[in-house]
Every structure is written in C-alpha cells, then in structure tokens.
Short mmCIF file of C-alpha atoms in Angstrom, two decimals:
data_model
loop_
_atom_site.label_atom_id
_atom_site.label_comp_id
_atom_site.label_asym_id
_atom_site.label_seq_id
_atom_site.Cartn_x
_atom_site.Cartn_y
_atom_site.Cartn_z
CA MET A 2 0.12 0.09 0.17
CA LYS A 3 1.35 3.63 -0.92
CA THR A 4 1.58 6.15 1.55
CA LEU A 5 3.25 9.40 1.74
CA SER A 6 6.23 10.40 4.39
CA ARG A 7 6.57 13.91 4.52
CA ILE A 8 10.17 15.70 4.72
CA PHE A 9 10.65 18.99 6.20
CA LEU A 10 13.27 21.18 4.82
CA ALA A 11 14.72 24.56 5.72
CA ALA A 12 15.30 26.62 2.64
CA THR A 13 19.23 26.61 1.86
CA LEU A 14 19.70 30.09 2.83
CA ALA A 15 21.81 32.19 4.93
CA LEU A 16 19.92 34.99 5.91
CA PRO A 17 18.47 36.63 9.10
CA VAL A 18 14.75 36.02 10.00
CA LEU A 19 13.17 39.39 9.59
CA SER A 20 10.42 40.38 12.18
CA HIS A 21 8.44 42.53 9.57
CA ALA A 22 6.63 41.48 6.07
CA ALA A 23 8.15 42.91 2.87
CA PHE A 24 6.64 45.77 1.89
CA VAL A 25 5.25 45.49 -1.86
CA PRO A 26 3.27 48.19 -3.27
CA PRO A 27 0.60 47.39 -6.17
CA VAL A 28 1.57 46.79 -9.53
CA PRO A 29 1.58 50.24 -11.01
CA GLU A 30 -1.08 51.37 -13.50
CA ILE A 31 0.30 50.39 -16.91
CA ALA A 32 -1.43 52.09 -20.08
CA GLY A 33 -1.37 49.05 -22.36
CA LYS A 34 -3.94 46.31 -23.80
CA ALA A 35 -2.21 43.70 -21.80
CA TYR A 36 1.10 42.95 -20.20
CA TYR A 37 3.02 40.44 -18.37
CA LEU A 38 6.02 40.24 -15.79
CA THR A 39 7.73 37.21 -14.65
CA ASP A 40 11.13 36.01 -12.92
CA PHE A 41 12.78 34.16 -15.43
CA TYR A 42 14.59 31.82 -13.18
CA SER A 43 11.60 31.13 -10.84
CA GLY A 44 8.95 31.34 -13.49
CA GLN A 45 6.70 32.81 -11.42
CA VAL A 46 4.56 35.41 -12.22
CA ILE A 47 4.71 38.79 -10.52
CA ALA A 48 2.39 40.98 -12.33
CA GLN A 49 -0.33 40.57 -15.14
CA LYS A 50 -3.10 41.96 -16.99
CA ASP A 51 -5.48 39.84 -19.59
CA ALA A 52 -2.51 37.16 -20.29
CA ASP A 53 -4.53 34.71 -22.32
CA ASN A 54 -6.42 37.37 -24.54
CA ARG A 55 -5.62 37.34 -28.15
CA ILE A 56 -3.29 39.96 -29.57
CA GLU A 57 -1.62 40.72 -32.67
CA PRO A 58 1.72 40.04 -32.10
CA ALA A 59 3.29 42.23 -35.11
CA SER A 60 7.07 42.01 -35.02
CA LEU A 61 7.46 39.84 -31.62
CA THR A 62 6.22 37.08 -34.12
CA LYS A 63 10.35 37.17 -34.91
CA LEU A 64 11.19 35.57 -31.70
CA MET A 65 9.51 32.36 -33.02
CA THR A 66 11.08 32.92 -36.42
CA ALA A 67 14.54 33.12 -34.72
CA TYR A 68 13.80 30.45 -32.31
CA LEU A 69 13.52 28.20 -35.42
CA THR A 70 16.46 29.32 -37.13
CA PHE A 71 18.61 29.15 -33.75
CA LYS A 72 17.10 25.29 -33.63
CA ALA A 73 18.59 24.78 -37.53
CA LEU A 74 21.78 26.14 -36.62
CA HIS A 75 21.93 23.89 -33.47
CA GLU A 76 21.10 20.64 -35.44
CA LYS A 77 23.37 22.10 -38.38
CA ARG A 78 20.60 22.36 -41.34
CA LEU A 79 22.00 26.00 -41.32
CA THR A 80 25.55 27.43 -40.68
CA LEU A 81 26.21 31.14 -39.93
CA GLU A 82 28.75 30.97 -42.64
CA GLN A 83 25.87 29.79 -45.39
CA THR A 84 24.92 32.29 -48.00
CA LEU A 85 21.43 33.13 -48.83
CA THR A 86 19.39 35.08 -51.71
CA VAL A 87 16.37 36.69 -51.28
CA SER A 88 13.39 35.56 -53.28
CA THR A 89 11.29 38.22 -55.27
CA LYS A 90 8.45 37.18 -52.28
CA GLY A 91 11.30 38.44 -49.96
CA TRP A 92 12.73 41.38 -52.07
CA LYS A 93 9.09 43.06 -52.72
CA ILE A 94 7.52 42.53 -48.60
CA GLU A 95 6.21 45.48 -47.07
CA GLY A 96 7.28 46.59 -43.91
CA SER A 97 10.62 47.07 -42.33
CA LYS A 98 13.53 45.79 -44.23
CA MET A 99 17.30 45.33 -44.01
CA PHE A 100 17.41 45.95 -48.01
CA LEU A 101 18.26 42.89 -49.07
CA ASP A 102 19.74 42.55 -52.72
CA PRO A 103 18.88 40.17 -55.36
CA LYS A 104 22.25 40.20 -57.14
CA VAL A 105 24.04 39.80 -53.87
CA PRO A 106 23.90 36.57 -51.31
CA ALA A 107 23.41 37.46 -47.75
CA ARG A 108 25.45 35.24 -44.96
CA VAL A 109 22.74 33.94 -42.42
CA ASP A 110 24.54 35.57 -39.65
CA ASP A 111 23.57 38.82 -41.15
CA LEU A 112 20.32 37.94 -41.83
CA ILE A 113 19.88 37.01 -38.37
CA LYS A 114 21.21 40.09 -37.33
CA GLY A 115 18.72 42.32 -39.85
CA MET A 116 15.61 40.12 -38.50
CA ILE A 117 16.46 40.89 -34.79
CA VAL A 118 18.18 44.43 -34.90
CA GLN A 119 16.81 45.74 -37.85
CA SER A 120 13.45 43.81 -37.56
CA GLY A 121 13.92 43.08 -41.64
CA ASN A 122 10.93 41.24 -43.22
CA ASP A 123 13.02 40.33 -45.95
CA ALA A 124 15.29 38.62 -43.93
CA CYS A 125 12.61 36.67 -42.30
CA VAL A 126 11.21 35.32 -45.20
CA THR A 127 14.64 34.35 -46.76
CA LEU A 128 15.42 32.58 -43.41
CA ALA A 129 11.74 30.73 -43.69
CA GLU A 130 12.25 29.76 -46.94
CA ALA A 131 15.82 28.12 -46.53
CA ILE A 132 14.60 26.04 -43.49
CA ALA A 133 10.98 25.09 -44.76
CA GLY A 134 11.11 25.60 -48.26
CA SER A 135 8.44 28.43 -48.14
CA GLU A 136 6.61 30.44 -45.72
CA GLU A 137 3.73 28.87 -45.42
CA VAL A 138 5.36 25.28 -44.58
CA PHE A 139 7.55 27.58 -42.03
CA ALA A 140 4.29 28.88 -40.28
CA GLN A 141 3.29 25.17 -40.01
CA MET A 142 6.61 24.60 -38.34
CA MET A 143 6.13 27.68 -35.96
CA ASN A 144 2.78 26.46 -34.93
CA ALA A 145 4.16 22.95 -34.05
CA GLU A 146 7.03 24.44 -32.14
CA ALA A 147 4.75 26.62 -30.23
CA ARG A 148 2.65 23.28 -29.38
CA ARG A 149 5.90 21.95 -27.89
CA LEU A 150 6.86 24.93 -25.90
CA GLY A 151 3.61 24.76 -24.40
CA MET A 152 2.35 28.29 -26.51
CA LYS A 153 -1.60 27.08 -26.02
CA ASN A 154 -3.32 30.44 -27.32
CA THR A 155 -0.88 31.02 -30.18
CA GLN A 156 -1.44 30.49 -34.20
CA PHE A 157 1.01 31.83 -36.90
CA ARG A 158 0.14 32.48 -40.31
CA ASN A 159 3.73 34.18 -41.25
CA ALA A 160 7.11 34.42 -40.40
CA THR A 161 7.08 38.40 -40.19
CA GLY A 162 4.17 39.50 -37.67
CA LEU A 163 2.33 41.08 -40.76
CA PRO A 164 -1.06 41.61 -40.19
CA ASP A 165 -3.39 38.46 -40.79
CA PRO A 166 -6.78 37.39 -38.86
CA GLU A 167 -5.72 34.21 -38.32
CA HIS A 168 -2.15 35.36 -37.16
CA TYR A 169 -2.43 35.96 -32.83
CA THR A 170 -0.88 35.02 -29.45
CA THR A 171 -0.71 36.39 -25.94
CA VAL A 172 1.28 37.95 -23.61
CA HIS A 173 1.53 34.80 -21.51
CA ASP A 174 2.71 32.92 -24.95
CA LEU A 175 5.14 35.53 -25.58
CA ALA A 176 6.72 35.12 -22.47
CA ILE A 177 6.95 31.42 -22.55
CA LEU A 178 8.75 31.73 -26.23
CA SER A 179 11.09 34.98 -24.97
CA ALA A 180 12.36 33.09 -21.97
CA SER A 181 12.47 29.68 -23.99
CA ILE A 182 14.84 31.61 -26.50
CA ILE A 183 16.91 32.69 -23.42
CA ARG A 184 17.26 29.44 -21.95
CA ASP A 185 17.46 27.28 -25.18
CA PHE A 186 19.95 29.29 -26.93
CA PRO A 187 22.41 31.26 -25.08
CA GLU A 188 25.07 31.95 -27.49
CA PHE A 189 22.48 33.75 -29.59
CA TYR A 190 20.75 35.74 -27.14
CA PRO A 191 23.76 38.47 -26.97
CA ILE A 192 22.62 39.43 -30.57
CA TYR A 193 19.52 41.05 -28.88
CA SER A 194 21.45 43.95 -26.93
CA MET A 195 22.72 44.96 -30.16
CA LYS A 196 22.25 48.55 -30.84
CA SER A 197 22.68 48.99 -34.67
CA PHE A 198 23.36 47.21 -37.40
CA THR A 199 24.63 47.99 -40.63
CA TYR A 200 23.86 45.87 -44.09
CA ASN A 201 24.26 47.24 -47.36
CA ASN A 202 25.99 50.40 -46.26
CA ILE A 203 22.85 51.14 -44.26
CA SER A 204 22.79 51.04 -40.52
CA GLN A 205 19.77 51.03 -38.71
CA PRO A 206 18.87 51.24 -34.73
CA ASN A 207 17.64 49.06 -32.50
CA ARG A 208 14.10 49.91 -32.09
CA ASN A 209 13.98 49.14 -27.97
CA LEU A 210 14.78 52.35 -26.58
CA LEU A 211 15.49 50.54 -23.30
CA LEU A 212 18.82 49.53 -24.15
CA TYR A 213 20.14 52.70 -24.68
CA ARG A 214 18.51 54.25 -21.19
CA ASP A 215 18.93 51.02 -18.76
CA PRO A 216 21.79 49.43 -18.30
CA ASN A 217 19.99 46.26 -16.68
CA VAL A 218 18.21 45.77 -20.18
CA ASP A 219 19.91 43.30 -22.79
CA GLY A 220 16.87 42.58 -24.85
CA MET A 221 14.43 41.53 -26.53
CA LYS A 222 11.95 42.79 -28.91
CA THR A 223 10.05 45.54 -30.29
CA GLY A 224 6.66 45.48 -32.74
CA HIS A 225 4.13 47.49 -34.40
CA THR A 226 1.34 47.40 -36.68
CA ASP A 227 -1.49 49.81 -36.96
CA GLY A 228 -3.97 47.21 -35.14
CA ALA A 229 -1.57 45.88 -32.27
CA GLY A 230 -0.52 49.48 -31.20
CA PHE A 231 3.23 49.53 -30.17
CA ASN A 232 4.62 46.39 -28.39
CA LEU A 233 7.86 45.40 -26.31
CA ILE A 234 9.08 42.23 -24.57
CA THR A 235 12.26 43.61 -22.40
CA SER A 236 14.77 41.19 -20.66
CA ALA A 237 16.49 42.95 -17.88
CA HIS A 238 19.09 41.23 -15.48
CA ARG A 239 20.40 42.55 -11.64
CA ASP A 240 22.48 41.33 -8.94
CA GLY A 241 21.88 37.48 -10.44
CA ARG A 242 18.27 38.05 -11.00
CA ARG A 243 16.30 38.46 -14.71
CA VAL A 244 12.82 39.65 -15.48
CA LEU A 245 10.95 39.33 -18.47
CA SER A 246 8.22 41.49 -19.51
CA VAL A 247 5.72 41.89 -22.16
CA VAL A 248 3.51 44.96 -23.17
CA VAL A 249 1.81 45.32 -25.91
CA GLY A 250 -1.06 47.81 -27.43
CA THR A 251 0.55 51.13 -26.29
CA ALA A 252 0.06 54.45 -27.96
CA SER A 253 3.88 55.16 -29.10
CA PRO A 254 7.46 54.06 -29.03
CA GLU A 255 8.06 56.36 -25.89
CA ALA A 256 5.01 54.82 -24.46
CA ARG A 257 6.01 51.20 -24.79
CA ALA A 258 9.41 51.90 -23.13
CA ALA A 259 7.98 53.83 -20.05
CA GLU A 260 5.68 51.23 -19.40
CA SER A 261 8.01 48.47 -19.52
CA SER A 262 10.67 50.31 -17.57
CA LYS A 263 7.44 50.66 -14.81
CA LEU A 264 7.06 46.86 -14.64
CA ILE A 265 10.70 45.74 -15.03
CA ASN A 266 11.77 48.23 -12.11
CA TYR A 267 8.62 47.13 -10.38
CA ALA A 268 10.34 43.61 -10.19
CA LEU A 269 13.50 44.34 -9.15
CA GLN A 270 13.13 46.94 -6.67
CA PHE A 271 10.39 44.79 -4.83
CA PHE A 272 11.06 41.35 -5.07
CA GLU A 273 13.92 38.68 -4.55
CA THR A 274 14.50 35.12 -6.17
CA PRO A 275 16.56 33.08 -3.83
CA LYS A 276 17.91 30.04 -5.17
CA LEU A 277 16.02 27.37 -2.72
CA TYR A 278 17.81 24.03 -4.22
CA THR A 279 20.87 23.21 -6.61
CA ALA A 280 20.35 20.57 -9.38
CA ASN A 281 21.33 17.51 -9.60
CA LYS A 282 22.67 17.85 -5.87
CA PRO A 283 20.68 15.37 -3.37
CA VAL A 284 18.15 16.93 -0.92
CA SER A 285 17.90 13.94 0.69
CA THR A 286 18.75 9.90 0.73
CA LEU A 287 15.69 7.91 0.97
CA GLY A 288 15.30 3.89 1.99
CA LEU A 289 14.75 1.83 -1.12
CA TYR A 290 13.17 -1.77 -1.11
CA LYS A 291 14.22 -4.76 -3.65
CA GLY A 292 17.36 -2.92 -4.95
CA ALA A 293 20.59 -3.45 -6.03
CA LYS A 294 21.34 -0.77 -3.22
CA GLY A 295 19.25 -0.09 -0.17
CA SER A 296 18.73 3.85 -0.56
CA LEU A 297 18.39 6.38 -3.17
CA ASN A 298 19.36 9.93 -3.76
CA VAL A 299 16.30 12.31 -4.49
CA GLY A 300 16.35 16.02 -5.77
CA PHE A 301 15.85 18.06 -8.75
CA THR A 302 17.57 18.08 -12.09
CA SER A 303 17.26 21.85 -12.34
CA ASP A 304 17.90 24.46 -9.96
CA ILE A 305 15.22 25.70 -8.04
CA PHE A 306 14.50 29.36 -7.38
CA ALA A 307 11.33 31.03 -5.63
CA THR A 308 10.44 34.97 -6.20
CA VAL A 309 8.93 36.38 -3.09
CA GLY A 310 8.80 40.18 -1.53
CA LYS A 311 12.24 41.74 -0.52
CA GLY A 312 12.64 40.79 2.71
CA ASP A 313 10.61 37.59 2.51
CA ALA A 314 13.28 35.07 1.59
CA ALA A 315 14.23 33.68 5.08
CA LYS A 316 10.54 32.93 5.82
CA ILE A 317 10.15 30.46 2.88
CA LYS A 318 9.21 26.99 3.80
CA SER A 319 9.67 23.87 1.91
CA THR A 320 8.10 20.15 2.67
CA ILE A 321 8.83 17.23 0.30
CA ASP A 322 5.81 14.30 0.19
CA ILE A 323 7.51 11.13 -1.10
CA LYS A 324 5.34 8.24 -1.85
CA GLN A 325 6.50 5.11 0.40
CA PRO A 326 7.58 2.46 -0.05
CA LEU A 327 10.16 3.43 -2.77
CA ILE A 328 10.67 -0.21 -5.03
CA ALA A 329 13.32 -0.57 -7.31
CA PRO A 330 13.53 -0.49 -10.32
CA VAL A 331 13.96 3.14 -10.20
CA LYS A 332 15.17 5.45 -13.46
CA ALA A 333 17.15 8.86 -12.94
CA GLY A 334 14.71 11.31 -13.49
CA GLN A 335 11.45 9.51 -12.35
CA ALA A 336 9.26 11.46 -9.92
CA VAL A 337 8.86 10.01 -6.57
CA GLY A 338 7.40 12.93 -4.67
CA LYS A 339 6.55 16.64 -4.70
CA LEU A 340 8.23 19.76 -3.47
CA THR A 341 6.02 22.22 -1.96
CA VAL A 342 6.99 25.97 -1.24
CA THR A 343 5.34 28.09 1.18
CA LEU A 344 5.42 31.67 2.37
CA ASP A 345 3.29 32.53 5.29
CA GLY A 346 1.22 29.11 4.64
CA LYS A 347 0.25 30.30 0.75
CA VAL A 348 1.65 28.06 -2.06
CA ILE A 349 3.86 29.72 -4.20
CA GLU A 350 6.10 27.04 -6.18
CA GLU A 351 5.30 23.42 -6.72
CA ARG A 352 7.93 20.55 -8.37
CA PRO A 353 8.20 17.30 -8.91
CA VAL A 354 11.08 15.61 -6.74
CA VAL A 355 13.30 13.12 -9.10
CA ALA A 356 15.55 10.21 -8.30
CA LEU A 357 19.01 11.52 -9.40
CA GLU A 358 20.33 8.01 -10.09
CA THR A 359 19.23 4.80 -11.27
CA VAL A 360 18.89 1.77 -9.32
CA GLU A 361 18.13 -2.01 -10.75
CA GLU A 362 16.33 -4.42 -9.09
CA GLY A 363 18.79 -6.34 -6.74
CA GLY A 364 19.31 -10.00 -6.51
CA PHE A 365 16.94 -12.85 -5.41
CA PHE A 366 17.76 -12.93 -1.78
CA ARG A 367 17.30 -9.05 -1.79
CA ARG A 368 14.25 -9.35 -3.38
CA LEU A 369 12.92 -11.48 -1.20
CA TRP A 370 14.28 -10.36 2.17
CA ASP A 371 12.62 -6.98 1.21
CA ALA A 372 9.30 -8.69 0.35
CA ILE A 373 9.03 -9.91 3.88
CA ARG A 374 10.34 -6.83 5.43
CA LEU A 375 7.21 -5.15 3.45
CA LEU A 376 4.86 -7.34 5.10
CA PHE A 377 5.39 -6.14 8.32
CA LYS A 378 5.95 -2.33 7.37
#
C-alpha cells in the first residue's frame, strides 16, 4: 500500500529572519492593452493583465522565426557562414527591411542580425524559405514549435508578423517564447542587445529604447502595426536575477518603453529570487526496497528558485512528500514525490522531486528479504 512520507526542509538560505513582512506596493498602472511580468529563473508570475487574451503580435512574431533559425543552426541544417539569396517575395515584402539585394547573397549570420536588430521582413522570409522551402510550410513549423513549448493560445500564419486575422498570440505565450530563447540558445541571445546593425551600407538602430537608457536591459524585441499598437518585450538582469516583461497595445514607441520600464523596475526593486535547491544535488537519501542498493538519492534536475517580496526569503518553508514505499527498479529522472514551497502558509511553488540515479532490481535474496520486510511495514 502506497503512503506518503513528509520531509520538512529549511530553505538553504543564510539570511536573518526579519520580524516584519516585506513591503510590496500594488502593480503600477500600465497604459497598454495587456502585459505579463515574470521572473526568468523561478518562472513565477509577478504581475499580469489579460494574459491569455488574443493579441496581434506584429514583429514580436520574429521571436519564433529566430527560435526556429537557432534550432536549425543547432541541428546543423544551417550554418552561420552559409549564404542565402532573397526571393522575389522576400525582396518585395512590405514593412521594415534590412534591404537585401537579390543580386548579392547574404550570410545567415547577417540575416539573423537583420531580423533581430533591424526587424527586417526580407530577412525573415529568406530564412523561412531556406529552412522550410516556403513561408507557408515554415508557419506550420512555427505552430508545431509553439505547441511543443506550451504556447496554448497562439497561431502563426507568417514569419514576419504582418497582419492576418488568423495570426495571433497572447502576452503569456510570448513570455514563454522569450524565456525559451534565453534558456535554449544562450549563445545567440547577445544579438538582442545590439544597438545597431549595418548592412548594404545602411545602418539601422535597434528600436528598443531601453537598451540605450537602462544598463540592466539587454533585450529583447519591439513590434508595431496599426492594429497591434506599439509592443515591447523586455529582458533585464541585475544582482543575479533576470526578469521579463511583455507589454502590448501602447500608444507610441516612447510609451512602450516607459510602461515596460515601470514593470521591470517594479520587479527588480520590490522582489527577490533566492535559489532554494541546486540541480543534481541530493536533498535527501531515502530507503529503497528490492534494489541493488538500499538507498536512493533524490532531488531536482534543474535549480529551484522562488520569487518573493524583498525581505521575505528567510520565511520560505519547503516540504517534500514522498510516495512510500520506494521499490526498485527506479530510473534517473523518475518522479518519486512533490516539493511544496510556501510563504506564510501560501503555496508559491510546486515541483516534482525526482530520482537522481538509476537503481536496478537487486538479486533474488535481496528482493525476497525486502518482500518480507514490506509485509510487516
């Protein structure tokens, strides 16, 4: 019969216990259609408005175009040195461009910078056609990748973000995508901090005004159409933390920068994100029946963080519930219990606890002896 055993764990923080609660003011008023503010390391939502309502992403679409490009590079279906020639469709496309020349092939490296820094629609179409054969097939790949990443309310129709009634997403889904780029392709993320890029003797500035104003900001992407308004995804880091904001539907380039800055500063000033547990470091060693060894190290395969009001870290409490008895065989990564993190009695994080090692079945006499032991347990 399976039962639960509970392990009470103090968060591994060498911090003084404060006698007063952290001061966290209300979320500032944001002049936009929707927004989403999250901590990158904990994944916890700090603030949101209409997070799952459909919105027009405009050029924020290019985050997914970039994600699939980075994936193609990682899988060696493209190389940075490879050259591509813009098609007639890409050359004639409307909207922002990096001004590709149909007579001069461009390096993939330059196309990526043109897509990210200059928001070039011609670069997006050229990359999409190289990866998928056509922009239409590439859009199908975008949708498949969105589903894989957990973007539940997104549908893409093109690689650029040009208006289409069936091309939509949410600020929640855009936050998932932004975090995925930073997590999965850190080697390419610095491109998002480039303040300008020159191609074909034409220099264009990055339209993210916060790159010039806030030293903590190092990405990510702007977007605009008449229907969408002015959109901005911002990533900022300070004191070992990283926060992400998505703000859409503002009135101007200045407004999207100002409203995004409000959210980023709110997160960095009034919250903290301590690390509670380290990846692949055992948090407990548990008894194991019928195994080649009688114990099992358990923990987490990724670092565990929690975001709380600044000053509240020392009040975090953790418990782990383990399904007992644990019986071999057990595979590394197999869930064996659940971590619950609370603050003042409120659950702020839940994660599966997993086996950190594989333990095969023991020999006949070990299994027989443990079967007898289990009869009396």
